[in-house]
Coordinates of C-alpha atoms in Angstrom, one line a residue:
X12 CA -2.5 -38.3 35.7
X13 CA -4.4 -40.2 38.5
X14 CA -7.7 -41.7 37.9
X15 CA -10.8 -41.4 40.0
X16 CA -11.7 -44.7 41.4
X17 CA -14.4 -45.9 43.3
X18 CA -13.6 -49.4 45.6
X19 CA -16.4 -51.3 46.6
X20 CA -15.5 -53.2 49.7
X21 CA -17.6 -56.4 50.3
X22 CA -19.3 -56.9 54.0
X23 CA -18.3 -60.7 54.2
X24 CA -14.7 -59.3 53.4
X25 CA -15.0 -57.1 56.5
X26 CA -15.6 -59.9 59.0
X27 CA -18.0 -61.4 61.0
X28 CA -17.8 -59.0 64.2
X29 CA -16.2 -55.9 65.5
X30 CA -12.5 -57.3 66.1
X31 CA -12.6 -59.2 62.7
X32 CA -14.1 -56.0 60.9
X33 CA -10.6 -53.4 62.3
X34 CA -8.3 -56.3 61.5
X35 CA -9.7 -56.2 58.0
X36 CA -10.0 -53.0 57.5
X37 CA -6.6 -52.0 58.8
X38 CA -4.9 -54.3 55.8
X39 CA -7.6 -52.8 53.3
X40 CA -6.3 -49.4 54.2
X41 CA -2.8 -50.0 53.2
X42 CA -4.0 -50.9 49.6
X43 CA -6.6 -48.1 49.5
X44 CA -3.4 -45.5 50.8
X45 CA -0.9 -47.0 48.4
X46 CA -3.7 -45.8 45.3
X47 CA -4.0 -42.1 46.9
X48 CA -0.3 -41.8 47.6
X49 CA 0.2 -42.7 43.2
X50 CA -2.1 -39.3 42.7
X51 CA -5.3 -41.3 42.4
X52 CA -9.0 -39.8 43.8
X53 CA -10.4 -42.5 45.8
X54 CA -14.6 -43.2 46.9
X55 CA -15.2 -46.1 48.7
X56 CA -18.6 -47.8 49.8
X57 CA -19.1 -50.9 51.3
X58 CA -21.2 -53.9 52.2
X59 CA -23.0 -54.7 54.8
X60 CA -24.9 -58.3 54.9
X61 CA -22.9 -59.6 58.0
X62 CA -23.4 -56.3 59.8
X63 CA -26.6 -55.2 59.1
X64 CA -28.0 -58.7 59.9
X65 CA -26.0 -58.5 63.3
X66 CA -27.9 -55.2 63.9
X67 CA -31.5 -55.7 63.1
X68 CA -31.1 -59.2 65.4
X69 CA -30.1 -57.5 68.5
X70 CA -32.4 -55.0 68.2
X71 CA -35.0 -57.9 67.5
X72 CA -33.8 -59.4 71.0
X73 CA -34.1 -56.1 72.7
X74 CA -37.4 -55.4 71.6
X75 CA -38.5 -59.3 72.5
X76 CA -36.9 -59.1 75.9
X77 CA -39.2 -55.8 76.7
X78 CA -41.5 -55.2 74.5
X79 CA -43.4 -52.4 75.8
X80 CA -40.4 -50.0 76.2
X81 CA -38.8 -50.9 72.5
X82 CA -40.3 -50.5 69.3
X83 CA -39.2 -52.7 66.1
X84 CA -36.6 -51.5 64.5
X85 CA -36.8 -51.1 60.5
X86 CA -34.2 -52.6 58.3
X87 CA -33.9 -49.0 56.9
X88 CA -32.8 -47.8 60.5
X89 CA -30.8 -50.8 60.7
X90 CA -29.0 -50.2 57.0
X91 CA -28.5 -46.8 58.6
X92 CA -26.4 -47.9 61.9
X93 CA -24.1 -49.9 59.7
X94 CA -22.9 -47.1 57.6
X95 CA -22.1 -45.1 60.8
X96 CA -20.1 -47.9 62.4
X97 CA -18.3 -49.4 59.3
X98 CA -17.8 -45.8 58.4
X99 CA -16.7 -45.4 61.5
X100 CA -13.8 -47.8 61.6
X101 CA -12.7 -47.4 57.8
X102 CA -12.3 -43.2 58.7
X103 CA -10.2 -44.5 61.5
X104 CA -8.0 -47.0 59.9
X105 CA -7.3 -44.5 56.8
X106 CA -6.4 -41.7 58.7
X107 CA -4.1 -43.6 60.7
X108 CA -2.5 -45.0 57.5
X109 CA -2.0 -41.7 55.6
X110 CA -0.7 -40.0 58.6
X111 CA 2.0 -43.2 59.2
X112 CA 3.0 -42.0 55.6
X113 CA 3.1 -38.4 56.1
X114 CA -0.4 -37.6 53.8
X115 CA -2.4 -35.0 54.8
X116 CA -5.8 -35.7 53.6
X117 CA -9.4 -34.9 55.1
X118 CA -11.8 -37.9 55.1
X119 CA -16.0 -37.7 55.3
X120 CA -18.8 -41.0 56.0
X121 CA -21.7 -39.6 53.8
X122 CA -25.2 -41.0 55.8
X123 CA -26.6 -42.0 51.7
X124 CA -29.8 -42.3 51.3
X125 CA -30.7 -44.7 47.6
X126 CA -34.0 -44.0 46.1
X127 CA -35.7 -47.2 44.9
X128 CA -38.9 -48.2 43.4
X129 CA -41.4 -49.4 45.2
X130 CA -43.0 -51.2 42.7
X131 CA -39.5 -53.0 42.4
X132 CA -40.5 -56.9 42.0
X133 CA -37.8 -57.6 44.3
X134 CA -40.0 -56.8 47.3
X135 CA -41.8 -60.0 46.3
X136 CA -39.1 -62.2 45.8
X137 CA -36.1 -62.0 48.2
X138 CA -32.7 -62.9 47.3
X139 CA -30.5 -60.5 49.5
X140 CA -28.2 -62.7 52.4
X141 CA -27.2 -60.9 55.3
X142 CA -26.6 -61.9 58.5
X143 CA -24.2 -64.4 59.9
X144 CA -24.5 -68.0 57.8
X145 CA -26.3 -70.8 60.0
X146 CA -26.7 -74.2 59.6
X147 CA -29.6 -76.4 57.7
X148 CA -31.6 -76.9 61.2
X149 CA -30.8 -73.2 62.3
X150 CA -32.2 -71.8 59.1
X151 CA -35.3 -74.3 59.0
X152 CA -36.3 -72.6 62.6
X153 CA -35.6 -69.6 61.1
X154 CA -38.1 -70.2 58.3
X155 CA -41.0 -71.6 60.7
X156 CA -40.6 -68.1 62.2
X157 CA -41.5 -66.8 59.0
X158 CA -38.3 -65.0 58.0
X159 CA -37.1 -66.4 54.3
X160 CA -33.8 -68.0 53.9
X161 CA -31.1 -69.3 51.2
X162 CA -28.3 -71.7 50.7
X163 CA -25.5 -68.7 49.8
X164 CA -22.9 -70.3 46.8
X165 CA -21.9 -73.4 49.3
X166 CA -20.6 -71.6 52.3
X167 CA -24.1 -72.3 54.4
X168 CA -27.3 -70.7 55.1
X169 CA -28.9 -66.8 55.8
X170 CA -30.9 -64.8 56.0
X171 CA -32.6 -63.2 52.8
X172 CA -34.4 -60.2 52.3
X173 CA -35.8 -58.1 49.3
X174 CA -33.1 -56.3 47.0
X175 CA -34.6 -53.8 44.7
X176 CA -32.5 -52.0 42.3
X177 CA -31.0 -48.1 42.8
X178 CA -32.4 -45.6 41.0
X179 CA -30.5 -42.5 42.6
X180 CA -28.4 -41.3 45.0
X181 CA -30.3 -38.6 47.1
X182 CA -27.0 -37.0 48.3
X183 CA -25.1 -37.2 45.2
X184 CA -24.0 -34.3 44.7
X185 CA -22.9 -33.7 48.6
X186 CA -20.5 -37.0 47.9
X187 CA -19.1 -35.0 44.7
X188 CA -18.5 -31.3 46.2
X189 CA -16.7 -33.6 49.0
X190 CA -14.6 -35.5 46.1
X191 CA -14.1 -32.2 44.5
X192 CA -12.8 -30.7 47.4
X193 CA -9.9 -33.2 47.7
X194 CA -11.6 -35.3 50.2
X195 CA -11.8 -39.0 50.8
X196 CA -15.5 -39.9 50.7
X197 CA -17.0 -42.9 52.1
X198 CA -20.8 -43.4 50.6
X199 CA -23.4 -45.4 49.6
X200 CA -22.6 -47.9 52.6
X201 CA -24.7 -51.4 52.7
X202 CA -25.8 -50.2 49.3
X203 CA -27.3 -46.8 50.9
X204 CA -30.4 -46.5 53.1
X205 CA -33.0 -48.0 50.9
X206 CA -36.2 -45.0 50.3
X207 CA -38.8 -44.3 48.4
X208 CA -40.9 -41.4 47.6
X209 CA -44.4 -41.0 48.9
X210 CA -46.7 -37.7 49.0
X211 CA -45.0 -34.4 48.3
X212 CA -41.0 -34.3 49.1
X213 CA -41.2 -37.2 51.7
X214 CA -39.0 -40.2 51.2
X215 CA -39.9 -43.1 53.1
X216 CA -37.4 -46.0 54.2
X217 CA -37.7 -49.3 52.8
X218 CA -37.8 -53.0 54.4
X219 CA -34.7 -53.5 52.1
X220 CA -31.2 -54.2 51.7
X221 CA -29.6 -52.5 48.1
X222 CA -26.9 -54.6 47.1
X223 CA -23.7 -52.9 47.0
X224 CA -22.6 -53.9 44.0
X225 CA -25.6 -52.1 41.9
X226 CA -25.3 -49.2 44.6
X227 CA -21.7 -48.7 43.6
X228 CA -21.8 -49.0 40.2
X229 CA -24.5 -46.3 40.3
X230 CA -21.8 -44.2 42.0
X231 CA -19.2 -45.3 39.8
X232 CA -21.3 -43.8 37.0
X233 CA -22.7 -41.0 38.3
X234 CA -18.9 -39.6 39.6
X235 CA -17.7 -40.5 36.1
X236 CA -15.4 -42.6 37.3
X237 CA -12.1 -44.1 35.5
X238 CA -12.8 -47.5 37.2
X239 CA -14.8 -49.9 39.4
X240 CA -13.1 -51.8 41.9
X241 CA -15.1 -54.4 44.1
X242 CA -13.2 -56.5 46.4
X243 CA -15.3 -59.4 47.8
X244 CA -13.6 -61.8 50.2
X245 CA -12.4 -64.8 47.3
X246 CA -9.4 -64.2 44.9
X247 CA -11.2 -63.7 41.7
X248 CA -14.6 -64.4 39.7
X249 CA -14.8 -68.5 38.8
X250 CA -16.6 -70.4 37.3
X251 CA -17.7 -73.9 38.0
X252 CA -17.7 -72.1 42.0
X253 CA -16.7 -74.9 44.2
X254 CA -16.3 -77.9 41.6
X255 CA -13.4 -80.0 41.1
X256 CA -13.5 -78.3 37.5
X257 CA -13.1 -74.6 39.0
X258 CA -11.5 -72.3 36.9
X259 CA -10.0 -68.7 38.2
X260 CA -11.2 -65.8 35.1
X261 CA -8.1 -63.5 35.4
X262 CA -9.5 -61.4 32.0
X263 CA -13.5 -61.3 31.1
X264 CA -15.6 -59.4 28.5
X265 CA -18.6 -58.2 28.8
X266 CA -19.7 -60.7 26.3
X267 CA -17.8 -63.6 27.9
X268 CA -19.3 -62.8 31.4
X269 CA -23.1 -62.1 29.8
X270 CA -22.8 -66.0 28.4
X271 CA -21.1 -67.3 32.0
X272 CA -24.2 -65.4 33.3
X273 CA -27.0 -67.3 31.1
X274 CA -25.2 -70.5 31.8
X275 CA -25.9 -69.8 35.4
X276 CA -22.3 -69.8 36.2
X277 CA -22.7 -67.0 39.1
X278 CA -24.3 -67.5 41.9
X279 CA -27.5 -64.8 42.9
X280 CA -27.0 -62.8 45.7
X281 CA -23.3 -63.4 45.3
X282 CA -21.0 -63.6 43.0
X283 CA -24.0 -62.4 40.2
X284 CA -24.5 -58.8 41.3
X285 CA -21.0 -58.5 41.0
X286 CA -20.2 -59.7 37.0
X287 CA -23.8 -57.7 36.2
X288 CA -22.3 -54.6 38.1
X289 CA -19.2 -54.6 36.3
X290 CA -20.9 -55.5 33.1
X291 CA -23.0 -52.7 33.5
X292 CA -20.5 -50.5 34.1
X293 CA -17.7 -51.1 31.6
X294 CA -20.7 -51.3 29.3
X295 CA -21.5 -47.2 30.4
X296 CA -18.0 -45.8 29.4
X297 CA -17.3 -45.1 25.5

């Protein structure tokens, strides 16, 4: 009996850029086929820090290099374009895998919308990399131009911006007729288009990036799904990250990876959303 699994594929582990992004996604594919050719369902979302950063600073160029024919672009917008392009190339790349096997299977890139709050406290506090990583003096110009900016787990400086927590999935139950109906389904991209709700039906996009993780476990739960996959681009959650004393976790427990968490073993924005997405999770099935 197959399971229904839901893969959450990091952005970083996508690559930097376009040519980076197919290469990776082409060997991604060939794991993702090999689970749907055992009998298992298969969702997928994705990540999007690299991208979406990408995005939002060409469009910041274009508008800068003539400002009176282009408008700002929000980072909803922006959330929004990555889904369509990553989408994009993961449809591609699966297809094209399944048909080299002889698998006939119909494939869909939900545009997901992910309500937040917000009143989230994360709009005062951001902790969300994206973007390419920069150096120490490329981040400091960076932060006299009034954008906010983190040190992310030892592999160099970004960009940060506000992360509130998902609260729903606004085309839920489109992503499960799809699933239902045999399809692959590709939602909840870049954490889905971060909205909120403002006078009568109207939802409103946020300045925002949803992580992921959070996004996907919400999806994970909501599908009832077997399990929770997210592949990130290291081999395995560690602690002591980076230390001569780093040790590879092969087997955690909710308990184990709550204490690792207070000892401050994962690192926000990183490897944290992660363990407390999984936590979270495993913790949600009986």
């Amino acid at each position: 009996m197959g399971k229904r699994i839901v893969i959450a594929l990091g952005g970083n582990a996508l690559g930097n850029n376009l040519p980076e992004q197919m290469t990776a996604v082409r060997q991604t594919a060939k794991a993702i086929v090999d689970l749907i050719q055992e009998g298992h369902e298969v969702i997928l979302s994705h990540g999007n820090g690299p991208q979406v950063g990408m995005i939002q600073k060409a469009m910041q160029e274009l508008t800068r290099s003539d400002p009176e024919k282009y408008i700002p672009c929000p980072l909803s917008v922006c959330v929004a374009m990555s889904q369509g392009y990553i989408g994009y190339d993961l449809q591609n790349s699966l297809r094209e895998e399944l048909l080299n096997r002889g698998i006939q299977k119909p494939m869909a890139t939900v545009l997901t919308q992910v309500e937040v709050d917000p009143a989230d406290p994360a709009f005062q506090n951001p902790s969300k990399p994206i973007g390419t990583f920069m150096t120490e003096e490329e981040a400091e110009e960076m932060r006299r131009r009034g954008n906010c900016v983190m040190e992310d787990a030892g592999r160099g400086w970004r960009r940060c911006v506000a992360s509130p927590k998902p609260k729903a999935i606004v085309e839920i139950e489109t992503i499960r007729t799809l699933m239902e109906a045999g399809q692959v389904v590709i939602g909840c991209g870049g954490g889905g288009i971060p909205v909120y709700r403002t006078e009568g039906n109207h939802l409103k996009g946020a300045g925002a990036v949803i992580d992921k993780d959070f996004a996907s476990e919400l999806l994970a739960e909501s599908l009832d799904a077997d399990a929770l996959i997210i592949l990130t681009a290291v081999e395995k959650v560690a602690i002591n990250f980076g230390k001569p004393d780093q040790k590879w976790l092969d087997h955690l427990t909710p308990e184990e990876a709550r204490q690792y968490e207070a000892e401050g073993q994962f690192a926000p924005g990183s490897m944290l959303p992660k363990v407390q997405a999984a936590v979270k999770f495993a913790a949600s099935k009986p």
